[in-house]
CSV table of C-alpha atoms in Angstrom, one decimal:
chain,number,residue,atom,x,y,z
B,1,UNK,CA,389.4,122.5,116.5
B,2,UNK,CA,389.6,120.0,119.3
B,3,UNK,CA,390.3,116.6,117.9
B,4,UNK,CA,390.7,113.1,119.0
B,5,UNK,CA,392.3,110.7,116.6
B,6,UNK,CA,392.4,107.0,116.4
B,7,UNK,CA,393.5,104.5,113.8
B,8,UNK,CA,390.3,103.2,112.4
B,9,UNK,CA,391.6,99.7,111.8
B,10,UNK,CA,390.5,97.1,111.4
B,11,UNK,CA,393.1,95.7,113.9
B,12,UNK,CA,393.3,91.9,114.0
B,13,UNK,CA,394.8,90.2,117.0
B,14,UNK,CA,395.2,86.5,117.7
B,15,UNK,CA,393.2,85.1,120.6
B,16,UNK,CA,395.3,85.2,123.8
B,17,UNK,CA,397.6,88.0,122.5
B,18,UNK,CA,397.7,91.6,123.7
B,19,UNK,CA,395.6,94.1,121.8
B,20,UNK,CA,397.0,97.7,121.8
B,21,UNK,CA,394.7,100.5,120.9
B,22,UNK,CA,396.0,104.1,120.6
B,23,UNK,CA,394.5,107.6,120.7
B,24,UNK,CA,396.0,111.1,120.4
B,25,UNK,CA,394.3,114.3,121.3
B,26,UNK,CA,395.0,117.9,120.3
B,27,UNK,CA,393.6,119.9,123.3
B,28,UNK,CA,396.3,120.4,125.9
B,29,UNK,CA,393.8,121.2,128.6
B,30,UNK,CA,392.1,117.8,128.3
B,31,UNK,CA,391.8,116.3,131.7
B,32,UNK,CA,389.5,113.2,131.6
B,33,UNK,CA,390.0,110.3,129.2
B,34,UNK,CA,387.7,107.4,128.6
B,35,UNK,CA,387.6,104.2,126.6
B,36,UNK,CA,384.2,102.9,125.4
B,37,UNK,CA,383.6,99.5,123.8
B,38,UNK,CA,380.8,99.4,121.2
B,39,UNK,CA,379.5,96.1,119.8
B,40,UNK,CA,377.9,96.3,116.3
B,41,UNK,CA,374.4,97.7,116.6
B,42,UNK,CA,374.7,98.4,120.3
B,43,UNK,CA,375.4,101.5,122.4
B,44,UNK,CA,378.8,102.5,123.8
B,45,UNK,CA,379.8,100.9,127.1
B,46,UNK,CA,382.3,102.6,129.4
B,47,UNK,CA,385.2,100.3,130.2
B,48,UNK,CA,388.0,102.5,131.5
B,49,UNK,CA,388.5,106.1,132.8
B,50,UNK,CA,391.9,107.6,133.4
B,51,UNK,CA,392.7,111.1,134.7
B,52,UNK,CA,396.4,111.0,135.7
B,53,UNK,CA,399.6,110.2,133.9
B,54,UNK,CA,400.6,106.6,134.1
B,55,UNK,CA,398.8,103.2,134.0
B,56,UNK,CA,395.5,102.2,135.3
B,57,UNK,CA,394.6,98.5,135.4
B,58,UNK,CA,391.2,96.8,135.6
B,59,UNK,CA,391.2,93.1,135.0
B,60,UNK,CA,392.5,92.4,131.5
B,61,UNK,CA,392.4,96.1,130.6
B,62,UNK,CA,395.1,98.7,131.2
B,63,UNK,CA,394.8,102.3,130.2
B,64,UNK,CA,397.9,104.4,129.8
B,65,UNK,CA,398.0,108.2,129.8
B,66,UNK,CA,400.9,110.4,128.8
B,67,UNK,CA,399.7,114.1,128.9
B,68,UNK,CA,403.1,115.4,127.7
B,69,UNK,CA,402.7,113.4,124.5
B,70,UNK,CA,398.9,113.9,124.4
B,71,UNK,CA,398.5,110.2,124.1
B,72,UNK,CA,396.2,107.6,125.7
B,73,UNK,CA,396.2,103.9,125.0
B,74,UNK,CA,394.2,100.8,126.0
B,75,UNK,CA,395.9,97.4,126.3
B,76,UNK,CA,393.8,94.3,126.4
B,77,UNK,CA,395.6,91.2,127.7
B,78,UNK,CA,394.7,87.6,126.9
B,79,UNK,CA,392.4,88.8,124.1
B,80,UNK,CA,389.1,86.9,123.7
B,81,UNK,CA,386.8,86.7,120.7
B,82,UNK,CA,384.2,88.6,122.9
B,83,UNK,CA,386.6,91.6,122.8
B,84,UNK,CA,385.9,92.0,119.1
B,85,UNK,CA,384.2,95.4,118.9
B,86,UNK,CA,384.8,99.0,118.1
B,87,UNK,CA,386.7,100.9,120.8
B,88,UNK,CA,386.0,104.6,121.1
B,89,UNK,CA,388.5,107.0,122.8
B,90,UNK,CA,386.8,110.0,124.3
B,91,UNK,CA,388.2,113.1,126.0
B,92,UNK,CA,386.8,115.9,128.2
B,93,UNK,CA,388.5,119.3,128.5
B,94,UNK,CA,388.7,121.3,131.7
B,95,UNK,CA,385.5,123.1,132.5
B,96,UNK,CA,383.6,121.2,129.8
B,97,UNK,CA,381.1,118.4,130.5
B,98,UNK,CA,381.0,117.4,126.8
B,99,UNK,CA,382.8,114.3,125.4
B,100,UNK,CA,384.9,114.6,122.2
B,101,UNK,CA,385.0,111.2,120.6
B,102,UNK,CA,387.5,109.7,118.2
B,103,UNK,CA,386.1,107.8,115.3
B,104,UNK,CA,386.9,104.4,116.9
B,105,UNK,CA,389.2,101.5,116.2
B,106,UNK,CA,387.6,98.3,115.0
B,107,UNK,CA,389.2,95.3,116.8
B,108,UNK,CA,388.9,91.7,115.7
B,109,UNK,CA,390.2,88.9,117.8
B,110,UNK,CA,391.0,85.9,115.6
B,111,UNK,CA,390.3,82.5,117.3
D,1,UNK,CA,369.8,98.0,138.9
D,2,UNK,CA,370.3,101.7,138.2
D,3,UNK,CA,370.2,102.3,134.5
D,4,UNK,CA,369.4,104.4,131.4
D,5,UNK,CA,366.4,103.3,129.5
D,6,UNK,CA,365.4,104.3,126.0
D,7,UNK,CA,362.1,103.7,124.3
D,8,UNK,CA,361.3,102.5,121.8
D,9,UNK,CA,364.4,100.5,120.8
D,10,UNK,CA,363.3,100.6,117.2
D,11,UNK,CA,361.3,103.4,115.6
D,12,UNK,CA,360.0,103.5,112.0
D,13,UNK,CA,358.5,106.7,110.7
D,14,UNK,CA,357.6,108.3,107.4
D,15,UNK,CA,359.4,111.2,105.8
D,16,UNK,CA,358.1,114.4,107.5
D,17,UNK,CA,356.1,112.6,110.2
D,18,UNK,CA,357.0,113.9,113.7
D,19,UNK,CA,358.6,111.4,116.1
D,20,UNK,CA,359.4,111.5,119.8
D,21,UNK,CA,362.1,109.4,121.4
D,22,UNK,CA,362.2,108.8,125.2
D,23,UNK,CA,364.9,108.4,127.7
D,24,UNK,CA,364.6,107.8,131.4
D,25,UNK,CA,367.2,107.1,134.1
D,26,UNK,CA,367.3,105.7,137.6
D,27,UNK,CA,370.8,106.9,138.3
D,28,UNK,CA,369.7,110.3,139.6
D,29,UNK,CA,372.2,112.0,137.4
D,30,UNK,CA,371.9,115.7,136.8
D,31,UNK,CA,373.2,115.8,133.2
D,32,UNK,CA,371.5,114.2,130.3
D,33,UNK,CA,372.7,114.1,126.7
D,34,UNK,CA,371.3,113.2,123.3
D,35,UNK,CA,373.7,111.9,120.6
D,36,UNK,CA,373.1,110.9,117.0
D,37,UNK,CA,375.3,108.1,115.7
D,38,UNK,CA,375.4,107.0,112.0
D,39,UNK,CA,377.1,103.9,110.8
D,40,UNK,CA,380.9,103.8,111.3
D,41,UNK,CA,380.9,107.2,112.8
D,42,UNK,CA,381.5,108.6,116.3
D,43,UNK,CA,378.5,109.7,118.3
D,44,UNK,CA,377.6,113.3,117.6
D,45,UNK,CA,376.3,115.4,120.4
D,46,UNK,CA,373.0,117.1,119.6
D,47,UNK,CA,372.3,118.8,123.0
D,48,UNK,CA,372.4,118.3,126.7
D,49,UNK,CA,370.7,119.4,129.9
D,50,UNK,CA,372.7,120.4,132.9
D,51,UNK,CA,369.9,120.1,135.4
D,52,UNK,CA,367.2,122.2,133.8
D,53,UNK,CA,369.6,124.3,131.7
D,54,UNK,CA,369.4,123.4,128.0
D,55,UNK,CA,372.6,123.5,125.9
D,56,UNK,CA,372.2,123.2,122.2
D,57,UNK,CA,375.1,122.4,119.9
D,58,UNK,CA,375.7,125.1,117.3
D,59,UNK,CA,375.3,122.7,114.4
D,60,UNK,CA,372.2,120.8,115.6
D,61,UNK,CA,369.4,121.4,113.1
D,62,UNK,CA,366.3,123.2,114.3
D,63,UNK,CA,364.4,120.1,113.3
D,64,UNK,CA,365.6,118.6,116.6
D,65,UNK,CA,364.1,119.7,119.9
D,66,UNK,CA,364.3,118.3,123.4
D,67,UNK,CA,362.4,118.4,126.6
D,68,UNK,CA,363.3,117.5,130.1
D,69,UNK,CA,360.2,117.6,132.3
D,70,UNK,CA,362.0,116.3,135.4
D,71,UNK,CA,365.3,114.8,136.5
D,72,UNK,CA,364.5,111.3,135.3
D,73,UNK,CA,363.1,111.9,131.9
D,74,UNK,CA,364.3,113.5,128.7
D,75,UNK,CA,362.7,113.5,125.2
D,76,UNK,CA,364.0,114.0,121.7
D,77,UNK,CA,361.5,115.4,119.2
D,78,UNK,CA,362.2,115.3,115.5
D,79,UNK,CA,359.7,117.6,114.0
D,80,UNK,CA,360.0,116.6,110.3
D,81,UNK,CA,362.3,113.6,109.9
D,82,UNK,CA,364.3,113.4,106.7
D,83,UNK,CA,366.0,110.5,105.1
D,84,UNK,CA,369.3,111.8,106.5
D,85,UNK,CA,368.0,111.6,110.1
D,86,UNK,CA,368.0,107.8,110.0
D,87,UNK,CA,370.5,106.9,112.7
D,88,UNK,CA,370.9,105.4,116.2
D,89,UNK,CA,369.9,108.0,118.8
D,90,UNK,CA,371.7,107.6,122.1
D,91,UNK,CA,370.8,109.0,125.5
D,92,UNK,CA,373.5,109.3,128.1
D,93,UNK,CA,373.8,110.6,131.6
D,94,UNK,CA,376.5,111.9,134.0
D,95,UNK,CA,376.4,113.1,137.6
D,96,UNK,CA,378.6,116.1,137.2
D,97,UNK,CA,379.3,117.4,140.7
D,98,UNK,CA,382.7,119.1,140.1
D,99,UNK,CA,384.9,116.0,140.4
D,100,UNK,CA,386.5,114.3,137.4
D,101,UNK,CA,384.7,111.0,138.0
D,102,UNK,CA,381.5,112.8,137.5
D,103,UNK,CA,382.5,113.3,133.8
D,104,UNK,CA,381.8,109.6,133.2
D,105,UNK,CA,378.9,109.3,130.8
D,106,UNK,CA,376.7,106.2,130.8
D,107,UNK,CA,374.7,105.4,127.7
D,108,UNK,CA,371.3,103.9,127.2
D,109,UNK,CA,370.8,101.1,124.7
D,110,UNK,CA,369.8,103.5,121.9
D,111,UNK,CA,366.8,103.9,119.6
D,112,UNK,CA,367.3,102.9,116.0
D,113,UNK,CA,365.3,105.3,113.8
D,114,UNK,CA,364.3,104.3,110.2
D,115,UNK,CA,362.8,107.0,108.0
D,116,UNK,CA,360.8,105.7,105.0
């Protein structure tokens, strides 16, 4: 069973601090990794994609991938109240166009 | 702007009354997906089209059907909705052309289905 696991939270972070969201996956042939942000009652929005080991930065967001440890994380710097949402980690395995989602981490930024 | 559009945004139906949800895209993506998402759960893939090829998930009930008449449009038909089918239905697209960036899926705004 291919699985993607996230801490469901809720994770509370003070405004201006760094929010750290973590995800582990079980399928070693996973090759594409995504973070989606989902506001309550809305659809998922793609915010980061990462394919290679290391860090990828985009504005206040940094995705980190460690394939040896089967671990992917998302850091949000200078957290804002508008970052309050559920963050879904998703993974695609080699030769497969289907996403496997984690159950999401609910993040709350406290003003 | 290129986008994924879903209609209607909210749909109310009666128990057992067929309903059709619509998805269109201006991204010219070759893959289209239908997901069901219930409260506090991850999206669950129902089926997807790779071009014209239909791919059904093994655990998708027969009550759910789909049509893709052309590249831009895809429909979800629920033949006899039950109370357990009340959910958000999400359409997504990707442009799979063999590169990893093509795995990125972009979601429409969703249709919230209520079954009375």
